[in-house]
Amino acid sequence: MEGKSIVISAPSGAGKTTIVNFVLDKIHNIEFSVSACNRRQRPGEIDGKNYHFLSTADFQKKINKGLFLEWEEVYQNQYYGTLISSVSTVWEKGKHIIFDLDVKGGLNIKNKFLDNCISIFIMPPSVEDLKSRLLKRGTEDDNSLKCRIQKFEEEINYKDQFDFVIVNDNLELACDEVLNLITNFLNKS
Ligand code: ADP
Ligand code: 5GP
């Protein structure tokens, strides 16, 4: 049986991983959708938990075999995608699934699952905050930082197509707001 889908989209650095982890800690019948990607693994990331880290050739092979529910070239030469098998594994356990996707992937999933899906866009308070969070996280080199800031300008144009927009200024408040939205959505028949 298909469970419900929760889509969280946000510019990189807006705080979605932090918020998703908070939600996963509070609601136990949700599981994270582990995406595949071809970017390098950051220190502290675990293959199979944060992402399935693939070579570009392996990623291409999976595209050709039709194994993705959706995939995007989120940054130049950087591919990210949701494997059909990752989603069915979660649903077979009788759980709901939470996706961390770029705006296009997020809206694709929403269009597939419609009322069985809630889509939430997380906004940073400003581009300056986004930059300082990415710098503080210390995971991006200059080029990667530049790509992410550029992408932000493009991504915010999509925000009104999401069911809800949450500004992550105060982290505690943003976590509670997202948790409430998801709890209400899951309780709705
Ligand atoms: P994303 O998954 O969207 O790329 P992260 O969850 O990794 O973003 O957050 C980026 C950085 O910003 C992390 O170091 C995180 O601790 C920090 N952060 C998240 N939310 C806030 C906030 N409201 N205020 C200040 N820093 C934040
Ligand atoms: P990061 O490299 O910072 O982990 O993620 C970069 C961007 O890729 C983020 O916007 C994230 O939401 C997005 N992303 C991660 N996994 C997927 C996926 O499976 N599909 C799509 N379309 N985007 C993804």
mmCIF file of C-alpha atoms and ligand atoms in Angstrom:
data_model
loop_
_atom_site.group_PDB
_atom_site.id
_atom_site.type_symbol
_atom_site.label_atom_id
_atom_site.label_comp_id
_atom_site.label_asym_id
_atom_site.label_seq_id
_atom_site.Cartn_x
_atom_site.Cartn_y
_atom_site.Cartn_z
ATOM 1 C CA MET A 1 0.000 0.000 0.000
ATOM 2 C CA GLU A 2 1.199 3.525 -0.788
ATOM 3 C CA GLY A 3 1.893 5.669 2.252
ATOM 4 C CA LYS A 4 1.729 9.446 2.268
ATOM 5 C CA SER A 5 4.480 11.657 0.857
ATOM 6 C CA ILE A 6 6.046 14.716 2.435
ATOM 7 C CA VAL A 7 8.148 16.924 0.197
ATOM 8 C CA ILE A 8 10.594 19.393 1.711
ATOM 9 C CA SER A 9 12.346 21.706 -0.723
ATOM 10 C CA ALA A 10 14.677 24.551 0.013
ATOM 11 C CA PRO A 11 17.768 26.233 -1.304
ATOM 12 C CA SER A 12 20.883 24.390 -0.112
ATOM 13 C CA GLY A 13 21.832 25.859 3.272
ATOM 14 C CA ALA A 14 18.298 26.969 4.231
ATOM 15 C CA GLY A 15 18.159 24.370 6.989
ATOM 16 C CA LYS A 16 16.097 21.558 5.541
ATOM 17 C CA THR A 17 18.357 18.707 6.693
ATOM 18 C CA THR A 18 18.249 20.075 10.239
ATOM 19 C CA ILE A 19 14.455 20.397 10.103
ATOM 20 C CA VAL A 20 13.929 16.991 8.474
ATOM 21 C CA ASN A 21 16.066 15.335 11.162
ATOM 22 C CA PHE A 22 13.988 17.069 13.853
ATOM 23 C CA VAL A 23 10.772 15.739 12.279
ATOM 24 C CA LEU A 24 12.194 12.206 11.908
ATOM 25 C CA ASP A 25 13.073 12.261 15.586
ATOM 26 C CA LYS A 26 9.517 13.175 16.575
ATOM 27 C CA ILE A 27 7.392 11.123 14.172
ATOM 28 C CA HIS A 28 8.363 7.483 13.989
ATOM 29 C CA ASN A 29 6.154 6.231 11.167
ATOM 30 C CA ILE A 30 8.003 8.392 8.619
ATOM 31 C CA GLU A 31 11.203 7.378 6.843
ATOM 32 C CA PHE A 32 13.664 9.499 4.886
ATOM 33 C CA SER A 33 13.883 8.953 1.136
ATOM 34 C CA VAL A 34 17.570 8.291 0.486
ATOM 35 C CA SER A 35 18.353 9.849 -2.892
ATOM 36 C CA ALA A 36 21.130 8.916 -5.267
ATOM 37 C CA CYS A 37 23.636 11.548 -6.363
ATOM 38 C CA ASN A 38 27.003 11.823 -8.073
ATOM 39 C CA ARG A 39 28.492 14.556 -5.896
ATOM 40 C CA ARG A 40 31.388 13.908 -3.543
ATOM 41 C CA GLN A 41 30.580 12.647 -0.069
ATOM 42 C CA ARG A 42 30.960 15.320 2.641
ATOM 43 C CA PRO A 43 32.790 14.477 5.853
ATOM 44 C CA GLY A 44 30.280 12.912 8.241
ATOM 45 C CA GLU A 45 27.909 11.760 5.492
ATOM 46 C CA ILE A 46 27.159 8.055 5.334
ATOM 47 C CA ASP A 47 26.669 6.224 2.044
ATOM 48 C CA GLY A 48 23.210 4.640 2.041
ATOM 49 C CA LYS A 49 21.974 6.888 4.863
ATOM 50 C CA ASN A 50 22.380 10.462 3.586
ATOM 51 C CA TYR A 51 22.644 9.541 -0.082
ATOM 52 C CA HIS A 52 23.554 6.640 -2.303
ATOM 53 C CA PHE A 53 26.795 8.091 -3.666
ATOM 54 C CA LEU A 54 27.200 6.939 -7.267
ATOM 55 C CA SER A 55 29.710 7.576 -10.019
ATOM 56 C CA THR A 56 28.382 9.617 -12.944
ATOM 57 C CA ALA A 57 28.464 6.477 -15.121
ATOM 58 C CA ASP A 58 26.407 4.477 -12.602
ATOM 59 C CA PHE A 59 23.930 7.334 -12.274
ATOM 60 C CA GLN A 60 23.526 7.421 -16.080
ATOM 61 C CA LYS A 61 23.009 3.649 -16.203
ATOM 62 C CA LYS A 62 20.184 3.906 -13.689
ATOM 63 C CA ILE A 63 18.571 6.712 -15.715
ATOM 64 C CA ASN A 64 18.752 4.547 -18.850
ATOM 65 C CA LYS A 65 17.219 1.578 -17.030
ATOM 66 C CA GLY A 66 14.282 3.753 -15.891
ATOM 67 C CA LEU A 67 15.027 3.180 -12.201
ATOM 68 C CA PHE A 68 14.294 6.743 -11.067
ATOM 69 C CA LEU A 69 10.937 8.138 -9.986
ATOM 70 C CA GLU A 70 12.447 11.557 -10.704
ATOM 71 C CA TRP A 71 15.921 12.971 -11.217
ATOM 72 C CA GLU A 72 17.402 16.406 -11.914
ATOM 73 C CA GLU A 73 20.722 17.936 -12.855
ATOM 74 C CA VAL A 74 20.459 20.246 -9.839
ATOM 75 C CA TYR A 75 23.820 21.949 -10.461
ATOM 76 C CA GLN A 76 25.965 21.686 -13.563
ATOM 77 C CA ASN A 77 27.080 18.039 -13.891
ATOM 78 C CA GLN A 78 25.612 17.230 -10.485
ATOM 79 C CA TYR A 79 22.779 14.753 -10.624
ATOM 80 C CA TYR A 80 20.328 13.881 -7.879
ATOM 81 C CA GLY A 81 17.441 11.437 -8.090
ATOM 82 C CA THR A 82 14.876 9.362 -6.236
ATOM 83 C CA LEU A 83 15.081 5.635 -6.920
ATOM 84 C CA ILE A 84 11.697 3.902 -7.300
ATOM 85 C CA SER A 85 13.059 1.071 -5.131
ATOM 86 C CA SER A 86 13.840 3.447 -2.216
ATOM 87 C CA VAL A 87 10.234 4.614 -2.106
ATOM 88 C CA SER A 88 8.655 1.166 -2.393
ATOM 89 C CA THR A 89 10.902 -0.161 0.388
ATOM 90 C CA VAL A 90 9.520 2.492 2.766
ATOM 91 C CA TRP A 91 5.901 1.976 1.741
ATOM 92 C CA GLU A 92 6.221 -1.824 2.059
ATOM 93 C CA LYS A 93 7.080 -1.244 5.722
ATOM 94 C CA GLY A 94 3.748 0.608 6.096
ATOM 95 C CA LYS A 95 5.524 3.935 6.643
ATOM 96 C CA HIS A 96 5.146 7.410 5.152
ATOM 97 C CA ILE A 97 8.050 8.969 3.283
ATOM 98 C CA ILE A 98 9.778 12.344 3.551
ATOM 99 C CA PHE A 99 11.684 13.683 0.537
ATOM 100 C CA ASP A 100 14.431 16.310 0.524
ATOM 101 C CA LEU A 101 14.352 17.554 -3.078
ATOM 102 C CA ASP A 102 15.241 20.553 -5.188
ATOM 103 C CA VAL A 103 12.251 22.689 -6.259
ATOM 104 C CA LYS A 104 11.688 20.975 -9.599
ATOM 105 C CA GLY A 105 11.917 17.467 -8.122
ATOM 106 C CA GLY A 106 9.653 18.553 -5.260
ATOM 107 C CA LEU A 107 6.961 19.875 -7.582
ATOM 108 C CA ASN A 108 7.245 16.732 -9.755
ATOM 109 C CA ILE A 109 6.547 14.504 -6.780
ATOM 110 C CA LYS A 110 3.665 16.733 -5.637
ATOM 111 C CA ASN A 111 2.144 16.477 -9.140
ATOM 112 C CA LYS A 112 2.431 12.684 -9.019
ATOM 113 C CA PHE A 113 0.903 12.096 -5.598
ATOM 114 C CA LEU A 114 -1.430 15.143 -5.361
ATOM 115 C CA ASP A 115 -3.610 15.049 -2.207
ATOM 116 C CA ASN A 116 -1.546 12.183 -0.814
ATOM 117 C CA CYS A 117 1.409 14.566 -0.691
ATOM 118 C CA ILE A 118 2.195 17.759 1.232
ATOM 119 C CA SER A 119 4.836 20.088 -0.222
ATOM 120 C CA ILE A 120 6.707 22.529 2.024
ATOM 121 C CA PHE A 121 9.236 25.136 0.895
ATOM 122 C CA ILE A 122 11.772 26.286 3.501
ATOM 123 C CA MET A 123 13.109 29.825 3.021
ATOM 124 C CA PRO A 124 16.146 31.400 4.609
ATOM 125 C CA PRO A 125 15.395 34.915 5.976
ATOM 126 C CA SER A 126 17.777 36.436 3.394
ATOM 127 C CA VAL A 127 20.499 35.566 0.911
ATOM 128 C CA GLU A 128 23.069 36.896 3.422
ATOM 129 C CA ASP A 129 21.818 34.411 6.024
ATOM 130 C CA LEU A 130 22.006 31.624 3.469
ATOM 131 C CA LYS A 131 25.589 32.503 2.634
ATOM 132 C CA SER A 132 26.675 32.732 6.244
ATOM 133 C CA ARG A 133 25.019 29.376 7.076
ATOM 134 C CA LEU A 134 26.774 27.678 4.185
ATOM 135 C CA LEU A 135 30.079 29.249 5.234
ATOM 136 C CA LYS A 136 29.531 28.198 8.834
ATOM 137 C CA ARG A 137 28.678 24.649 7.770
ATOM 138 C CA GLY A 138 32.073 24.643 6.063
ATOM 139 C CA THR A 139 31.210 21.965 3.512
ATOM 140 C CA GLU A 140 31.422 23.919 0.249
ATOM 141 C CA ASP A 141 34.376 25.231 -1.725
ATOM 142 C CA ASP A 142 34.163 28.663 -3.426
ATOM 143 C CA ASN A 143 32.677 27.303 -6.634
ATOM 144 C CA SER A 144 30.100 25.146 -4.903
ATOM 145 C CA LEU A 145 29.131 28.099 -2.677
ATOM 146 C CA LYS A 146 28.679 30.291 -5.750
ATOM 147 C CA CYS A 147 26.489 27.658 -7.477
ATOM 148 C CA ARG A 148 24.276 27.384 -4.414
ATOM 149 C CA ILE A 149 23.795 31.144 -4.067
ATOM 150 C CA GLN A 150 23.017 31.474 -7.792
ATOM 151 C CA LYS A 151 20.559 28.603 -7.574
ATOM 152 C CA PHE A 152 18.800 30.325 -4.649
ATOM 153 C CA GLU A 153 17.803 33.251 -6.887
ATOM 154 C CA GLU A 154 16.192 30.762 -9.304
ATOM 155 C CA GLU A 155 14.592 28.551 -6.667
ATOM 156 C CA ILE A 156 12.667 31.247 -4.813
ATOM 157 C CA ASN A 157 10.646 31.866 -7.998
ATOM 158 C CA TYR A 158 9.001 28.472 -7.435
ATOM 159 C CA LYS A 159 8.044 28.960 -3.811
ATOM 160 C CA ASP A 160 4.406 29.959 -4.420
ATOM 161 C CA GLN A 161 3.730 26.642 -6.150
ATOM 162 C CA PHE A 162 4.268 24.810 -2.844
ATOM 163 C CA ASP A 163 1.420 24.060 -0.410
ATOM 164 C CA PHE A 164 3.243 25.914 2.400
ATOM 165 C CA VAL A 165 6.213 28.270 2.751
ATOM 166 C CA ILE A 166 8.055 28.390 6.080
ATOM 167 C CA VAL A 167 10.758 30.967 6.804
ATOM 168 C CA ASN A 168 13.572 29.418 8.818
ATOM 169 C CA ASP A 169 14.689 32.414 10.856
ATOM 170 C CA ASN A 170 14.326 31.039 14.357
ATOM 171 C CA LEU A 171 15.183 27.343 14.007
ATOM 172 C CA GLU A 172 13.074 26.186 16.946
ATOM 173 C CA LEU A 173 9.957 27.943 15.602
ATOM 174 C CA ALA A 174 10.524 26.685 12.066
ATOM 175 C CA CYS A 175 10.910 23.089 13.337
ATOM 176 C CA ASP A 176 7.652 23.363 15.299
ATOM 177 C CA GLU A 177 5.784 24.876 12.348
ATOM 178 C CA VAL A 178 6.915 22.114 10.003
ATOM 179 C CA LEU A 179 6.157 19.445 12.600
ATOM 180 C CA ASN A 180 2.606 20.819 13.021
ATOM 181 C CA LEU A 181 1.968 20.916 9.290
ATOM 182 C CA ILE A 182 3.123 17.321 8.886
ATOM 183 C CA THR A 183 1.247 16.039 11.945
ATOM 184 C CA ASN A 184 -2.012 17.603 10.687
ATOM 185 C CA PHE A 185 -1.452 16.210 7.207
ATOM 186 C CA LEU A 186 -0.807 12.669 8.497
ATOM 187 C CA ASN A 187 -3.858 12.790 10.788
ATOM 188 C CA LYS A 188 -6.114 13.843 7.940
ATOM 189 C CA SER A 189 -7.946 10.894 6.350
HETATM 190 P P1 ADP B 1 20.285 22.306 4.039
HETATM 191 O O1 ADP B 1 19.980 20.883 4.347
HETATM 192 O O2 ADP B 1 19.061 23.063 3.636
HETATM 193 O O3 ADP B 1 21.412 22.482 3.065
HETATM 194 P P2 ADP B 1 21.313 22.475 6.786
HETATM 195 O O4 ADP B 1 20.219 21.860 7.583
HETATM 196 O O5 ADP B 1 22.555 21.684 6.566
HETATM 197 O O6 ADP B 1 20.749 23.035 5.378
HETATM 198 O O7 ADP B 1 21.655 23.873 7.468
HETATM 199 C C1 ADP B 1 22.727 24.686 7.012
HETATM 200 C C2 ADP B 1 23.505 25.265 8.217
HETATM 201 O O8 ADP B 1 22.709 26.280 8.828
HETATM 202 C C3 ADP B 1 23.783 24.218 9.287
HETATM 203 O O9 ADP B 1 25.069 24.468 9.824
HETATM 204 C C4 ADP B 1 22.681 24.473 10.320
HETATM 205 O O10 ADP B 1 23.108 24.125 11.622
HETATM 206 C C5 ADP B 1 22.475 25.993 10.202
HETATM 207 N N1 ADP B 1 21.096 26.445 10.489
HETATM 208 C C6 ADP B 1 19.928 25.836 10.180
HETATM 209 N N2 ADP B 1 18.877 26.585 10.571
HETATM 210 C C7 ADP B 1 19.384 27.717 11.135
HETATM 211 C C8 ADP B 1 18.807 28.896 11.737
HETATM 212 N N3 ADP B 1 17.484 29.080 11.826
HETATM 213 N N4 ADP B 1 19.646 29.849 12.197
HETATM 214 C C9 ADP B 1 20.990 29.687 12.095
HETATM 215 N N5 ADP B 1 21.602 28.607 11.559
HETATM 216 C C10 ADP B 1 20.814 27.628 11.064
HETATM 217 P P1 5GP B 2 23.097 18.913 -1.283
HETATM 218 O O1 5GP B 2 24.212 18.661 -2.254
HETATM 219 O O2 5GP B 2 23.221 20.243 -0.581
HETATM 220 O O3 5GP B 2 22.867 17.731 -0.344
HETATM 221 O O4 5GP B 2 21.752 18.981 -2.121
HETATM 222 C C1 5GP B 2 21.663 19.813 -3.198
HETATM 223 C C2 5GP B 2 20.262 19.915 -3.687
HETATM 224 O O5 5GP B 2 19.813 18.686 -4.275
HETATM 225 C C3 5GP B 2 19.231 20.235 -2.593
HETATM 226 O O6 5GP B 2 18.357 21.244 -3.090
HETATM 227 C C4 5GP B 2 18.497 18.934 -2.403
HETATM 228 O O7 5GP B 2 17.165 19.125 -1.944
HETATM 229 C C5 5GP B 2 18.508 18.390 -3.821
HETATM 230 N N1 5GP B 2 18.235 16.949 -3.891
HETATM 231 C C6 5GP B 2 18.681 15.990 -3.069
HETATM 232 N N2 5GP B 2 18.230 14.793 -3.448
HETATM 233 C C7 5GP B 2 17.456 14.990 -4.540
HETATM 234 C C8 5GP B 2 16.695 14.117 -5.407
HETATM 235 O O8 5GP B 2 16.604 12.908 -5.240
HETATM 236 N N3 5GP B 2 16.056 14.692 -6.438
HETATM 237 C C9 5GP B 2 16.085 16.041 -6.664
HETATM 238 N N4 5GP B 2 15.382 16.497 -7.689
HETATM 239 N N5 5GP B 2 16.791 16.888 -5.880
HETATM 240 C C10 5GP B 2 17.463 16.361 -4.826
#
